[in-house]
């Protein structure tokens, strides 16, 4: 049935360890293609996006061994240009392989990548940056062919017209082994970019400005084998913060990347959560009534992450009847309010206008049958089910499994009665 069944209404109590980060590990996996040897990645999340990425890499002759959450990736024999269309279509991050593969093999043929249905997701910034580095790209209706003509990619001075996480990652990957210096202005500053740069620097890359919007990458001759621990997933941690806000109760998240979560914790605290941070432990207590957030605006890092907008929409929906109306403004993706009709079925009072939603809090939601259409929205529906009265079934579990190792196990550890149904 590909669903999650939830009996909602429990207050949360318990502890969960936060898994490794999906958005960090995917570009790091691409980076291992640049290395003529075996890399060891620890704390890799066991999620379907990673499984798809590994399948793609194996099709390019990488040899991959998995021991629990540890991956050994041997990219010595990397060859081939063709990416299997079925894997590319289901996962947008397959575009991440483009810069690295061009640097390694000089040609790539791929379909336009897929991924979550959250509005238009073009790749023009990726392609225009790579063209500037000397790549010839032939675009067709369904995909493109890119080649370097047996020349090394060349360093460039490039200013992104607007911030893109993926395009920044792709150009960093392409620049690490390029001829000369690449300067990237208006680069994304997300912690996942920092993780990618840290990985590359440990492997011998020369990158300055890590964590800022101006990255200077001096191309090196080669990179060497490295062992790297994937950082914890700030979006998964934020999802469980929203779970505590939605259901009430007290939870502890271990190995949480607290320092990357300022905007999220600030929003949670404005909604009435008590928060205590201790190194990598995060305690959240939601004892009294939740307060409505008057305005929540998604933004590039360090602003509030678009990937947690849906989870906070669920929490805000439950802010109580006497509260003011809250507004959520989505500034990153154009079609990211797809869960609104589903939440309305449960009794939520939400109206949509362009890239904003207006939320009037209700005291409770009613359990019902729901359909997930994408990863983060799907997780937010599970939270709604955990907070609602009675039984909720969320179909489309495979979307959620793209990014959460086992959301049922985690929420069960926090006291939610839920299970996968097959
Ligand atoms: C990454 C994250 C995703 C997160 C997003 C924003 C991964 C695997 N995914 O996605 O979870 O929600 O950052 O934090 O890390 N754009 C263009 N042309 C391009 C590239 C992007 O117009 O060539 C637009 C997009 O449509 C979007 C905006 O730029 O409106 C930001 O997208 P981007 O930062 O590139 O997101 P992703 O890398 O796809």
XYZ file of C-alpha atoms and ligand atoms in Angstrom:
461
model
C 0.000 0.000 0.000
C 3.061 2.272 0.211
C 1.525 4.095 3.162
C 2.029 5.161 6.769
C -0.743 4.568 9.276
C -0.858 6.834 12.322
C -3.042 6.940 15.426
C -2.582 10.544 16.463
C -3.085 12.574 19.567
C -0.191 11.487 21.821
C 2.059 14.098 23.337
C 5.651 13.356 22.435
C 8.247 12.066 24.843
C 11.517 10.430 23.893
C 14.836 10.672 22.145
C 15.980 10.248 18.548
C 19.404 10.245 16.890
C 19.540 12.436 13.788
C 20.676 10.661 10.607
C 23.365 11.878 8.183
C 22.375 14.650 5.796
C 20.823 13.809 2.423
C 21.678 17.139 0.842
C 25.287 16.916 2.055
C 25.959 13.326 1.049
C 24.651 13.582 -2.532
C 27.188 16.148 -3.819
C 29.920 14.445 -1.768
C 29.134 11.189 -3.540
C 29.544 13.086 -6.814
C 32.888 14.412 -5.529
C 34.222 10.890 -5.038
C 34.125 10.559 -8.845
C 36.969 13.086 -8.981
C 39.243 10.803 -6.976
C 41.288 8.047 -8.509
C 41.101 5.779 -5.459
C 38.819 4.607 -2.649
C 37.034 7.033 -0.320
C 35.330 6.076 2.906
C 32.145 7.936 3.832
C 30.834 7.434 7.361
C 27.341 8.232 8.635
C 25.701 7.941 5.195
C 21.917 8.019 5.443
C 20.213 4.842 4.265
C 17.614 6.552 2.062
C 16.321 5.925 -1.441
C 17.936 9.046 -2.949
C 21.310 7.656 -1.876
C 20.416 4.214 -3.270
C 19.547 5.810 -6.632
C 22.770 7.828 -6.656
C 24.832 4.705 -5.907
C 23.103 2.823 -8.729
C 23.944 5.681 -11.096
C 27.567 5.677 -9.954
C 27.823 1.906 -10.386
C 26.571 2.308 -13.939
C 29.614 4.576 -14.437
C 31.923 1.764 -13.224
C 32.372 2.877 -9.599
C 32.835 -0.050 -7.215
C 30.828 0.501 -4.059
C 30.839 -1.460 -0.840
C 28.383 -0.783 1.966
C 28.953 -1.688 5.626
C 26.079 -0.365 7.725
C 26.173 3.418 7.378
C 29.684 3.338 5.933
C 30.332 3.446 2.191
C 33.588 2.613 0.425
C 33.617 4.135 -3.051
C 36.282 3.157 -5.515
C 36.175 5.444 -8.560
C 39.462 4.259 -10.137
C 37.807 2.826 -13.220
C 35.204 5.539 -13.816
C 34.259 5.626 -17.455
C 31.255 6.083 -19.677
C 29.152 8.996 -20.671
C 25.610 7.704 -20.507
C 23.547 8.089 -17.374
C 20.668 5.566 -17.121
C 17.517 7.582 -17.908
C 15.291 5.842 -15.318
C 17.549 6.857 -12.378
C 18.097 10.367 -13.712
C 14.376 10.951 -14.107
C 13.517 10.103 -10.506
C 16.251 12.133 -8.876
C 17.159 15.738 -9.478
C 20.517 15.346 -7.716
C 21.747 13.247 -10.627
C 22.598 16.651 -12.175
C 25.254 16.842 -9.439
C 27.256 14.198 -11.281
C 27.594 16.442 -14.326
C 30.474 18.711 -13.228
C 32.458 15.864 -11.680
C 31.948 13.488 -14.580
C 32.947 16.084 -17.158
C 36.144 16.707 -15.196
C 36.816 12.959 -15.103
C 35.662 11.544 -18.451
C 35.131 14.600 -20.651
C 31.605 13.754 -21.812
C 28.127 13.208 -20.402
C 24.825 12.332 -22.019
C 21.805 12.651 -19.759
C 18.092 13.265 -19.606
C 16.838 16.328 -17.795
C 16.709 15.342 -14.114
C 13.519 14.757 -12.123
C 12.954 15.055 -8.383
C 10.201 16.428 -6.178
C 7.239 18.166 -7.756
C 7.743 21.595 -6.208
C 7.508 23.877 -9.168
C 9.772 24.496 -12.121
C 13.293 23.294 -11.449
C 15.451 24.424 -14.357
C 19.201 23.725 -14.670
C 20.160 26.761 -16.773
C 22.575 28.077 -14.123
C 24.413 24.749 -14.052
C 24.728 24.630 -17.820
C 25.702 28.275 -18.375
C 28.499 28.058 -15.764
C 29.866 24.875 -17.312
C 29.683 26.371 -20.827
C 31.807 29.251 -19.556
C 34.375 26.702 -18.308
C 34.716 25.364 -21.854
C 32.054 22.666 -22.050
C 30.162 22.289 -25.321
C 26.542 21.471 -24.560
C 23.978 20.323 -27.088
C 20.449 20.518 -25.717
C 17.565 18.414 -27.010
C 13.950 18.320 -25.927
C 14.418 15.588 -23.320
C 18.076 15.931 -22.387
C 21.535 17.064 -23.429
C 25.000 15.963 -24.462
C 27.986 17.749 -22.912
C 31.672 17.380 -23.781
C 34.973 19.045 -23.055
C 36.621 18.038 -26.360
C 39.458 16.283 -24.468
C 40.553 19.563 -22.904
C 40.669 20.287 -19.179
C 37.946 22.571 -17.884
C 39.221 26.098 -17.396
C 38.933 28.332 -14.337
C 36.464 31.213 -14.609
C 35.336 34.327 -12.788
C 31.610 33.812 -12.435
C 28.797 35.643 -10.689
C 25.562 33.693 -10.209
C 22.568 35.888 -11.127
C 20.798 34.462 -8.047
C 21.739 31.935 -5.404
C 21.473 28.264 -6.347
C 22.660 25.473 -4.078
C 22.937 22.884 -6.842
C 24.633 25.145 -9.399
C 27.181 26.261 -6.788
C 27.935 22.614 -5.973
C 28.282 21.647 -9.618
C 30.711 24.448 -10.403
C 32.761 23.754 -7.254
C 33.044 20.133 -8.405
C 33.992 21.150 -11.938
C 36.541 23.701 -10.679
C 38.423 21.450 -8.227
C 40.530 19.852 -11.002
C 40.228 22.661 -13.583
C 43.054 24.576 -15.164
C 43.558 27.823 -13.196
C 41.517 29.698 -10.628
C 37.715 29.804 -10.411
C 36.037 32.591 -8.475
C 32.351 32.076 -7.708
C 30.471 35.173 -6.566
C 26.981 35.094 -5.069
C 27.591 31.426 -4.283
C 25.200 29.568 -1.961
C 26.312 29.420 1.687
C 24.238 26.431 2.791
C 25.987 24.110 5.295
C 25.854 21.371 2.636
C 28.174 23.486 0.426
C 30.520 23.855 3.379
C 30.466 20.065 3.834
C 31.266 19.506 0.144
C 34.164 21.997 0.290
C 35.476 20.436 3.523
C 35.446 17.021 1.881
C 37.286 18.334 -1.192
C 39.870 20.222 0.881
C 40.618 17.066 2.860
C 41.123 15.319 -0.459
C 43.684 17.960 -1.488
C 41.571 20.672 -3.170
C 42.468 24.329 -2.727
C 39.334 26.306 -1.757
C 39.131 29.654 0.010
C 36.090 31.462 1.354
C 34.277 28.329 2.552
C 31.003 29.318 4.234
C 30.898 32.688 2.429
C 29.247 33.830 -0.801
C 32.633 34.142 -2.564
C 34.466 30.903 -3.217
C 37.951 30.870 -4.727
C 38.952 27.467 -6.090
C 42.453 26.942 -7.407
C 42.431 23.863 -9.609
C 44.861 21.116 -8.537
C 46.384 18.258 -10.569
C 44.786 15.473 -8.566
C 42.804 14.678 -5.434
C 43.607 11.826 -3.070
C 41.670 9.208 -1.124
C 39.959 10.431 2.013
C 37.759 9.349 4.931
C 34.894 11.716 5.749
C 31.970 11.702 8.171
C 28.744 13.057 6.693
C 27.265 15.751 8.981
C 23.834 15.374 10.575
C 20.711 16.353 8.668
C 19.423 19.772 9.750
C 16.161 19.237 7.833
C 15.376 15.929 9.556
C 16.185 17.533 12.933
C 13.920 20.487 12.049
C 11.130 18.088 11.059
C 11.149 16.605 14.572
C 11.212 20.088 16.117
C 8.019 20.747 14.121
C 6.650 17.398 15.364
C 7.089 18.564 18.968
C 5.374 21.868 18.113
C 2.505 20.039 16.409
C 1.922 17.368 19.080
C 3.245 19.017 22.258
C 5.558 17.220 24.686
C 9.282 17.019 25.335
C 11.864 15.474 23.056
C 15.624 15.194 22.807
C 17.433 15.045 19.462
C 20.948 13.655 19.666
C 23.659 14.458 17.110
C 21.539 17.412 15.974
C 23.414 20.109 13.998
C 22.234 22.863 16.386
C 24.573 25.518 14.997
C 22.991 25.233 11.546
C 19.465 25.589 12.917
C 19.272 29.173 14.209
C 16.374 30.291 12.004
C 14.392 27.122 12.735
C 14.950 27.249 16.489
C 14.114 30.938 16.530
C 10.783 30.204 14.777
C 10.084 27.318 17.194
C 10.832 29.508 20.185
C 8.486 32.248 18.867
C 5.787 29.567 18.718
C 6.293 28.824 22.401
C 8.855 25.999 22.456
C 11.472 25.934 25.206
C 14.782 25.030 23.674
C 17.973 23.887 25.295
C 21.105 23.203 23.260
C 24.024 21.262 24.635
C 26.806 20.499 22.164
C 25.030 18.182 19.730
C 21.956 17.531 21.882
C 18.810 19.507 21.410
C 15.942 19.467 23.915
C 12.582 20.827 22.815
C 9.727 21.208 25.279
C 6.279 22.355 24.131
C 4.212 22.475 27.304
C 1.587 25.176 26.977
C -0.431 26.459 24.032
C 1.382 27.071 20.743
C 1.510 30.650 19.530
C 0.980 31.494 15.878
C 3.997 32.794 13.983
C 2.780 36.058 12.432
C 5.169 35.723 9.461
C 7.368 32.898 8.254
C 9.410 33.632 5.149
C 11.626 31.013 3.548
C 15.024 32.206 2.436
C 18.497 31.124 1.436
C 20.785 30.105 4.322
C 21.025 31.328 7.054
C 17.322 32.150 6.539
C 14.462 29.731 7.228
C 14.860 26.669 4.937
C 12.237 26.050 2.276
C 12.573 22.324 3.055
C 10.949 22.924 6.479
C 8.177 25.199 5.277
C 5.595 22.375 5.073
C 6.433 20.938 8.502
C 5.982 24.397 10.051
C 2.761 24.868 8.100
C 1.431 21.808 9.937
C 2.602 23.197 13.286
C 1.126 26.654 12.575
C -2.201 25.092 11.566
C -2.458 23.828 15.133
C -1.725 27.157 16.825
C -5.151 27.411 18.510
C -8.349 29.248 17.623
C -7.771 32.475 19.499
C -4.507 33.247 17.747
C -3.807 35.788 15.020
C -3.566 34.752 11.366
C -0.117 33.571 10.348
C 1.417 34.104 6.914
C 3.942 31.861 5.213
C 5.779 33.295 2.254
C 7.688 30.874 0.004
C 10.486 32.665 -1.836
C 12.547 29.757 -3.230
C 10.179 27.402 -5.080
C 7.006 28.432 -6.878
C 4.726 25.451 -6.172
C 5.473 24.321 -2.661
C 2.045 24.468 -0.983
C 0.710 21.202 -2.372
C -0.208 19.860 1.064
C -2.720 22.653 1.699
C -5.750 20.733 0.298
C -4.724 17.683 2.338
C -4.418 19.686 5.572
C -7.777 21.307 4.821
C -9.354 17.839 4.668
C -8.230 17.447 8.287
C -9.893 20.697 9.331
C -6.997 23.133 8.910
C -7.952 26.699 8.013
C -5.533 27.760 5.301
C -5.979 29.938 2.237
C -3.472 30.307 -0.596
C -2.656 33.407 -2.607
C 0.274 33.245 -5.070
C 3.397 32.367 -3.123
C 1.748 32.963 0.287
C -0.559 31.044 2.569
C -2.657 32.497 5.381
C -3.166 30.221 8.370
C -5.814 30.544 11.064
C -5.023 28.192 13.908
C -7.395 25.407 14.954
C -7.392 23.469 18.236
C -7.174 20.060 16.613
C -7.062 18.274 13.270
C -9.119 15.182 12.401
C -7.439 12.030 11.125
C -8.237 11.045 7.534
C -6.765 9.513 4.371
C -4.080 11.681 2.745
C -1.788 11.532 -0.242
C 1.849 12.657 -0.227
C 3.097 14.076 -3.513
C 6.635 14.977 -2.531
C 9.265 14.391 0.139
C 9.022 17.268 2.618
C 5.294 17.775 2.158
C 4.824 14.053 2.804
C 6.718 14.267 6.103
C 4.574 17.265 7.090
C 1.408 15.201 6.486
C 2.771 12.479 8.768
C 3.279 15.134 11.470
C -0.304 16.302 10.937
C -1.446 12.699 11.413
C 0.625 12.396 14.596
C -1.099 15.475 16.034
C -4.622 14.682 14.764
C -7.483 12.936 16.525
C -7.983 9.356 15.380
C -6.482 7.461 12.469
C -4.631 8.974 9.516
C -3.239 7.122 6.528
C -0.645 8.878 4.384
C -0.173 7.275 0.966
C 2.995 7.852 -1.060
C 5.449 6.655 1.584
C 8.156 6.232 -1.070
C 8.405 10.017 -1.417
C 9.182 10.316 2.296
C 11.714 7.496 2.097
C 13.739 9.585 -0.353
C 14.992 11.608 2.600
C 14.044 9.945 5.907
C 15.692 6.641 6.870
C 12.720 5.489 8.912
C 10.309 8.235 9.936
C 7.990 5.664 11.592
C 10.770 4.318 13.786
C 11.884 7.837 14.757
C 8.368 9.042 15.542
C 7.614 5.809 17.451
C 10.689 6.492 19.609
C 9.099 9.877 20.348
C 5.803 8.241 21.389
C 3.765 8.432 18.154
C 1.689 5.335 17.320
C 2.523 4.771 13.660
C 3.592 2.016 11.302
C 4.370 1.346 7.661
C 1.704 -0.564 5.782
C 2.592 -2.614 2.712
C 18.714 22.202 -3.070
C 18.250 21.111 -2.113
C 16.776 21.284 -1.812
C 16.496 22.684 -1.290
C 17.071 23.735 -2.234
C 16.967 25.152 -1.684
C 19.657 19.213 -2.607
C 19.754 17.840 -3.155
N 18.466 19.820 -2.730
O 17.973 22.044 -4.273
O 16.417 20.307 -0.837
O 15.115 22.868 -1.186
O 18.463 23.478 -2.483
O 17.593 25.232 -0.454
O 20.590 19.742 -2.034
N 17.109 27.556 -10.282
C 17.085 28.008 -11.581
N 18.048 27.560 -12.446
C 19.018 26.683 -12.050
C 19.035 26.225 -10.708
C 18.053 26.693 -9.852
O 16.215 28.805 -11.979
O 19.861 26.298 -12.882
C 16.062 28.038 -9.324
C 15.193 26.914 -8.794
O 14.111 26.650 -9.659
C 14.737 27.499 -7.471
C 15.952 28.308 -7.003
O 16.720 28.537 -8.173
O 13.646 28.355 -7.651
C 16.812 27.636 -5.964
O 17.169 26.339 -6.395
P 18.487 25.605 -5.926
O 19.110 26.369 -4.794
O 19.326 25.334 -7.133
O 17.922 24.241 -5.339
P 18.425 22.788 -5.606
O 19.909 22.758 -5.682
O 17.628 22.180 -6.698
